[in-house]
Amino acid sequence: MQKTAIITGASRGIGRAIALELAQQGIYVILIARNSQELTELQTQVEQKGGKADFYALDIAQANEVKSTVEQILDKHSQIDYLINNAGVGSFQEFETFEEAELDRIMNVNIKGTFLLTKELVLHMKSRKQGHIVTIASDVSKRTFPNGSVYCASKYAQDALMSALRKEVRSFGIKVSTIYPGLVDTHFNGNQPGEPDNKNWLKPEDIAQSVSYVLSAPAHVVVDELMIHPLEQDY
Ligand code: NAP
């Protein structure tokens, strides 16, 4: 039976590269983000290359949207093999200038969104006694830096969420892997990909390859954590 993967934050950047990589391997990709136009374009691109894709435009921080979307997905697909938690946002500024609304925005997507979708899929995976959840956290899930307080806190929390879940679900045959990238040249936080200064940063495709590696581990192996940096990044 064809494998299926839900990928959040699939409209651009790392999530888009993961979707293209997995589709190319014959996995049916289910794309999630808010921007339906970018998702339509990606679905077309996947299908033009002979792959299969559906998309659902939603805000992963909205519990009702997540619940009804997962219901629709499970009505169509009897099985979801992989959940790739990739959607995320961040911004960087001095601690005392951070507004409450900005803290809420970052925590809502990075923590609440990751939690909501994972919760729905854990239920499904437990019933099947198999599944693999991969989360794109960050190297700042393990270190901090000035002006990164809220983003680092969200990524530390995302890491802890997944680390505890790993221990909880392994007896159900469910794998939980976390990938910690350093600098990746995407649209993250208003970055413009392709600038000469960033030419040695990781490419979204580098992270897609990491996901592919993690998913291809033999049945008895789980890659718990995978840290990946540009060679030139000083961290
Ligand atoms: P990006 O180009 O800005 O992409 C972020 C993705 O998340 C977009 O597809 C966006 O789609 C989606 N998204 C944001 N808010 C959402 C929401 N409320 N509901 C659903 N989807 C939402 O950034 P990226 O670099 O690819 O980031 C992907 C992940 O990698 C993030 O978790 C980020 O923290 C992590 N990361 C990035 C770097 C880096 O240097 N770029 C390094 C380490 C880790 P819509 O706007 O269409 O919703």
Short mmCIF file of C-alpha atoms and ligand atoms in Angstrom, two decimals:
data_model
loop_
_atom_site.label_atom_id
_atom_site.label_comp_id
_atom_site.label_asym_id
_atom_site.label_seq_id
_atom_site.Cartn_x
_atom_site.Cartn_y
_atom_site.Cartn_z
CA MET A 1 0.00 0.00 0.00
CA GLN A 2 1.27 3.49 -0.87
CA LYS A 3 2.73 5.32 2.15
CA THR A 4 1.20 8.65 3.17
CA ALA A 5 2.77 11.70 4.83
CA ILE A 6 1.21 14.83 6.28
CA ILE A 7 3.62 17.76 5.98
CA THR A 8 2.89 21.07 7.75
CA GLY A 9 4.33 24.34 6.51
CA ALA A 10 4.45 22.80 3.05
CA SER A 11 3.73 26.02 1.12
CA ARG A 12 7.38 27.11 0.96
CA GLY A 13 10.88 26.66 2.37
CA ILE A 14 11.80 23.47 4.18
CA GLY A 15 8.30 21.96 4.12
CA ARG A 16 8.00 22.39 0.37
CA ALA A 17 11.36 20.67 -0.18
CA ILE A 18 10.32 17.80 2.11
CA ALA A 19 7.07 17.39 0.16
CA LEU A 20 8.90 17.24 -3.16
CA GLU A 21 11.47 14.77 -1.82
CA LEU A 22 8.91 12.40 -0.29
CA ALA A 23 6.60 12.59 -3.33
CA GLN A 24 9.54 11.70 -5.53
CA GLN A 25 10.01 8.57 -3.39
CA GLY A 26 6.44 7.51 -4.15
CA ILE A 27 4.87 8.73 -0.91
CA TYR A 28 1.39 10.32 -1.15
CA VAL A 29 1.96 13.79 0.33
CA ILE A 30 -0.75 15.70 2.20
CA LEU A 31 0.20 19.35 2.28
CA ILE A 32 -0.79 21.77 5.04
CA ALA A 33 -0.23 25.54 5.37
CA ARG A 34 -2.42 28.66 5.22
CA ASN A 35 -1.59 29.90 1.72
CA SER A 36 -3.84 27.92 -0.62
CA GLN A 37 -2.37 29.41 -3.79
CA GLU A 38 1.15 28.22 -2.95
CA LEU A 39 -0.25 24.83 -1.94
CA THR A 40 -2.15 24.51 -5.25
CA GLU A 41 1.04 25.30 -7.15
CA LEU A 42 2.96 22.68 -5.18
CA GLN A 43 0.23 20.07 -5.68
CA THR A 44 0.41 20.72 -9.45
CA GLN A 45 4.19 20.43 -9.40
CA VAL A 46 4.06 17.11 -7.53
CA GLU A 47 1.45 15.73 -9.93
CA GLN A 48 3.38 16.89 -13.00
CA LYS A 49 6.30 14.79 -11.75
CA GLY A 50 4.02 11.76 -11.42
CA GLY A 51 3.43 12.03 -7.67
CA LYS A 52 0.26 12.27 -5.61
CA ALA A 53 -0.69 15.20 -3.38
CA ASP A 54 -3.71 16.70 -1.58
CA PHE A 55 -3.68 20.00 0.22
CA TYR A 56 -5.58 21.53 3.12
CA ALA A 57 -5.30 25.27 3.80
CA LEU A 58 -5.61 25.89 7.53
CA ASP A 59 -4.06 27.56 10.54
CA ILE A 60 -2.56 24.76 12.62
CA ALA A 61 -3.00 26.83 15.79
CA GLN A 62 -6.81 26.55 15.51
CA ALA A 63 -7.98 23.37 17.28
CA ASN A 64 -11.30 23.13 15.41
CA GLU A 65 -9.59 23.50 12.01
CA VAL A 66 -7.01 20.85 12.89
CA LYS A 67 -9.61 18.39 14.16
CA SER A 68 -11.92 18.70 11.15
CA THR A 69 -9.00 18.56 8.72
CA VAL A 70 -7.63 15.37 10.25
CA GLU A 71 -11.15 13.88 10.09
CA GLN A 72 -11.34 14.72 6.37
CA ILE A 73 -7.87 13.28 5.77
CA LEU A 74 -8.71 10.05 7.58
CA ASP A 75 -12.00 9.75 5.66
CA LYS A 76 -9.99 9.76 2.46
CA HIS A 77 -6.88 7.86 3.58
CA SER A 78 -7.36 4.85 5.81
CA GLN A 79 -3.80 5.17 7.06
CA ILE A 80 -1.31 7.96 7.75
CA ASP A 81 2.25 6.67 8.03
CA TYR A 82 4.22 9.86 8.62
CA LEU A 83 3.56 13.22 10.25
CA ILE A 84 6.16 15.88 9.50
CA ASN A 85 5.75 18.79 11.94
CA ASN A 86 7.55 21.54 10.09
CA ALA A 87 5.39 24.70 10.20
CA GLY A 88 6.98 27.35 12.36
CA VAL A 89 7.45 31.08 12.81
CA GLY A 90 9.92 33.29 14.65
CA SER A 91 11.16 36.82 15.13
CA PHE A 92 14.14 38.24 16.90
CA GLN A 93 14.32 41.36 19.05
CA GLU A 94 15.42 42.66 22.43
CA PHE A 95 13.58 41.01 25.30
CA GLU A 96 11.89 44.17 26.60
CA THR A 97 10.53 45.12 23.16
CA PHE A 98 8.68 41.83 22.65
CA GLU A 99 4.92 42.38 22.56
CA GLU A 100 2.55 39.88 24.15
CA ALA A 101 0.81 39.37 20.79
CA GLU A 102 4.09 38.37 19.16
CA LEU A 103 4.83 35.88 21.94
CA ASP A 104 1.35 34.41 21.43
CA ARG A 105 1.85 34.16 17.66
CA ILE A 106 5.14 32.25 17.99
CA MET A 107 3.96 29.95 20.77
CA ASN A 108 0.63 29.31 19.06
CA VAL A 109 2.22 28.02 15.87
CA ASN A 110 5.38 26.36 17.20
CA ILE A 111 3.92 24.73 20.30
CA LYS A 112 0.13 24.70 20.15
CA GLY A 113 0.04 23.89 16.42
CA THR A 114 2.60 21.10 16.77
CA PHE A 115 0.69 19.75 19.78
CA LEU A 116 -2.76 19.85 18.16
CA LEU A 117 -1.84 18.04 14.98
CA THR A 118 0.38 15.51 16.73
CA LYS A 119 -2.37 14.73 19.24
CA GLU A 120 -4.83 13.84 16.46
CA LEU A 121 -2.28 11.68 14.64
CA VAL A 122 -1.03 9.90 17.77
CA LEU A 123 -4.58 8.64 18.31
CA HIS A 124 -4.62 7.26 14.77
CA MET A 125 -1.09 5.81 14.94
CA LYS A 126 -1.74 4.15 18.30
CA SER A 127 -4.75 2.39 16.81
CA ARG A 128 -2.54 1.11 13.96
CA LYS A 129 0.41 0.34 16.26
CA GLN A 130 2.76 2.07 13.85
CA GLY A 131 3.69 5.50 12.54
CA HIS A 132 6.55 7.98 12.49
CA ILE A 133 6.44 11.58 13.68
CA VAL A 134 9.28 13.84 12.56
CA THR A 135 9.57 17.38 13.88
CA ILE A 136 11.71 20.13 12.39
CA ALA A 137 12.79 21.90 15.58
CA SER A 138 16.00 23.99 15.47
CA ASP A 139 19.56 24.01 16.74
CA VAL A 140 18.19 26.67 19.10
CA SER A 141 16.20 23.91 20.77
CA LYS A 142 19.57 23.21 22.43
CA ARG A 143 21.23 26.63 22.73
CA THR A 144 20.17 30.26 23.15
CA PHE A 145 21.31 33.54 21.64
CA PRO A 146 20.68 37.27 22.30
CA ASN A 147 17.36 38.58 20.86
CA GLY A 148 16.12 35.02 20.39
CA SER A 149 14.43 34.53 23.76
CA VAL A 150 10.88 33.76 22.66
CA TYR A 151 11.81 31.75 19.57
CA CYS A 152 14.39 29.72 21.55
CA ALA A 153 11.80 29.10 24.29
CA SER A 154 9.30 27.87 21.71
CA LYS A 155 11.86 25.53 20.15
CA TYR A 156 13.08 24.20 23.52
CA ALA A 157 9.44 23.50 24.38
CA GLN A 158 8.79 21.83 21.02
CA ASP A 159 11.84 19.61 21.62
CA ALA A 160 10.64 18.67 25.12
CA LEU A 161 7.15 17.89 23.82
CA MET A 162 8.56 15.44 21.31
CA SER A 163 11.19 13.96 23.62
CA ALA A 164 8.55 13.01 26.21
CA LEU A 165 6.21 11.75 23.50
CA ARG A 166 8.99 9.50 22.12
CA LYS A 167 9.18 7.69 25.45
CA GLU A 168 5.39 7.48 25.72
CA VAL A 169 4.62 5.94 22.33
CA ARG A 170 7.55 3.68 21.52
CA SER A 171 5.74 0.71 23.08
CA PHE A 172 3.00 1.30 20.49
CA GLY A 173 5.52 0.94 17.66
CA ILE A 174 5.49 4.68 16.95
CA LYS A 175 8.78 6.42 16.18
CA VAL A 176 9.42 10.06 17.11
CA SER A 177 12.39 11.83 15.54
CA THR A 178 13.51 15.44 15.90
CA ILE A 179 15.72 17.31 13.43
CA TYR A 180 17.64 20.40 14.59
CA PRO A 181 18.76 22.55 11.65
CA GLY A 182 21.11 25.50 11.85
CA LEU A 183 20.74 28.32 9.31
CA VAL A 184 18.61 27.38 6.30
CA ASP A 185 18.13 29.75 3.34
CA THR A 186 14.31 30.12 3.26
CA HIS A 187 11.75 32.92 3.68
CA PHE A 188 11.93 32.44 7.47
CA ASN A 189 11.43 35.71 9.39
CA GLY A 190 11.40 37.77 6.17
CA ASN A 191 14.68 36.41 4.81
CA GLN A 192 15.02 36.51 1.01
CA PRO A 193 16.47 33.20 -0.23
CA GLY A 194 19.37 33.37 -2.67
CA GLU A 195 21.21 36.40 -1.23
CA PRO A 196 25.00 36.10 -1.79
CA ASP A 197 25.70 36.49 1.96
CA ASN A 198 23.69 33.32 2.66
CA LYS A 199 25.13 31.21 -0.12
CA ASN A 200 26.75 28.73 2.29
CA TRP A 201 23.68 28.29 4.48
CA LEU A 202 21.84 24.96 4.37
CA LYS A 203 19.36 24.58 1.53
CA PRO A 204 15.79 23.36 2.21
CA GLU A 205 16.74 20.25 0.22
CA ASP A 206 19.45 19.44 2.83
CA ILE A 207 16.74 19.16 5.48
CA ALA A 208 14.53 17.15 3.13
CA GLN A 209 17.40 14.66 2.78
CA SER A 210 17.66 14.44 6.57
CA VAL A 211 13.96 13.64 6.79
CA SER A 212 14.39 11.01 4.12
CA TYR A 213 17.30 9.46 6.06
CA VAL A 214 15.35 9.40 9.32
CA LEU A 215 12.31 7.80 7.67
CA SER A 216 14.41 5.16 5.93
CA ALA A 217 15.79 3.66 9.17
CA PRO A 218 15.09 -0.08 9.48
CA ALA A 219 12.01 -1.09 11.45
CA HIS A 220 13.98 -1.81 14.64
CA VAL A 221 15.81 1.56 14.58
CA VAL A 222 14.64 5.04 15.58
CA VAL A 223 16.81 8.09 14.88
CA ASP A 224 15.90 10.12 17.97
CA GLU A 225 17.76 13.31 17.09
CA LEU A 226 19.61 14.71 14.11
CA MET A 227 21.56 18.01 14.33
CA ILE A 228 22.62 19.61 11.02
CA HIS A 229 24.57 22.85 10.38
CA PRO A 230 26.24 24.68 7.53
CA LEU A 231 29.95 23.92 7.80
CA GLU A 232 30.75 27.61 8.16
CA GLN A 233 28.15 28.41 10.85
CA ASP A 234 29.72 29.47 14.14
CA TYR A 235 27.35 28.30 16.89
P1 NAP B 1 9.36 29.59 5.97
O1 NAP B 1 9.94 29.59 4.61
O2 NAP B 1 8.90 30.89 6.57
O3 NAP B 1 8.14 28.54 6.00
C1 NAP B 1 7.30 28.42 7.13
C2 NAP B 1 6.12 27.55 6.77
O4 NAP B 1 5.25 27.44 7.91
C3 NAP B 1 5.29 28.10 5.63
O5 NAP B 1 4.90 27.06 4.77
C4 NAP B 1 4.07 28.68 6.34
O6 NAP B 1 2.95 28.65 5.47
C5 NAP B 1 3.90 27.70 7.50
N1 NAP B 1 3.11 28.26 8.58
C6 NAP B 1 3.40 29.33 9.36
N2 NAP B 1 2.41 29.56 10.22
C7 NAP B 1 1.46 28.61 10.00
C8 NAP B 1 0.19 28.33 10.57
N3 NAP B 1 -0.31 29.10 11.57
N4 NAP B 1 -0.53 27.29 10.10
C9 NAP B 1 -0.04 26.52 9.09
N5 NAP B 1 1.16 26.73 8.51
C10 NAP B 1 1.89 27.78 8.96
O7 NAP B 1 10.39 28.99 7.03
P2 NAP B 1 11.27 27.64 7.04
O8 NAP B 1 12.66 28.06 7.27
O9 NAP B 1 10.95 26.76 5.90
O10 NAP B 1 10.75 27.03 8.43
C11 NAP B 1 10.28 25.70 8.57
C12 NAP B 1 10.62 25.20 9.97
O11 NAP B 1 12.04 25.12 10.10
C13 NAP B 1 10.14 26.09 11.11
O12 NAP B 1 9.61 25.30 12.15
C14 NAP B 1 11.41 26.78 11.58
O13 NAP B 1 11.33 27.12 12.95
C15 NAP B 1 12.43 25.69 11.32
N6 NAP B 1 13.81 26.13 11.21
C16 NAP B 1 14.18 27.04 10.26
C17 NAP B 1 15.50 27.45 10.18
C18 NAP B 1 15.98 28.48 9.17
O14 NAP B 1 17.12 28.95 9.30
N7 NAP B 1 15.20 28.80 8.14
C19 NAP B 1 16.45 26.92 11.05
C20 NAP B 1 16.05 25.97 12.00
C21 NAP B 1 14.72 25.59 12.06
P3 NAP B 1 1.77 29.73 5.40
O15 NAP B 1 2.39 31.07 5.65
O16 NAP B 1 1.22 29.52 4.04
O17 NAP B 1 0.83 29.31 6.47
#
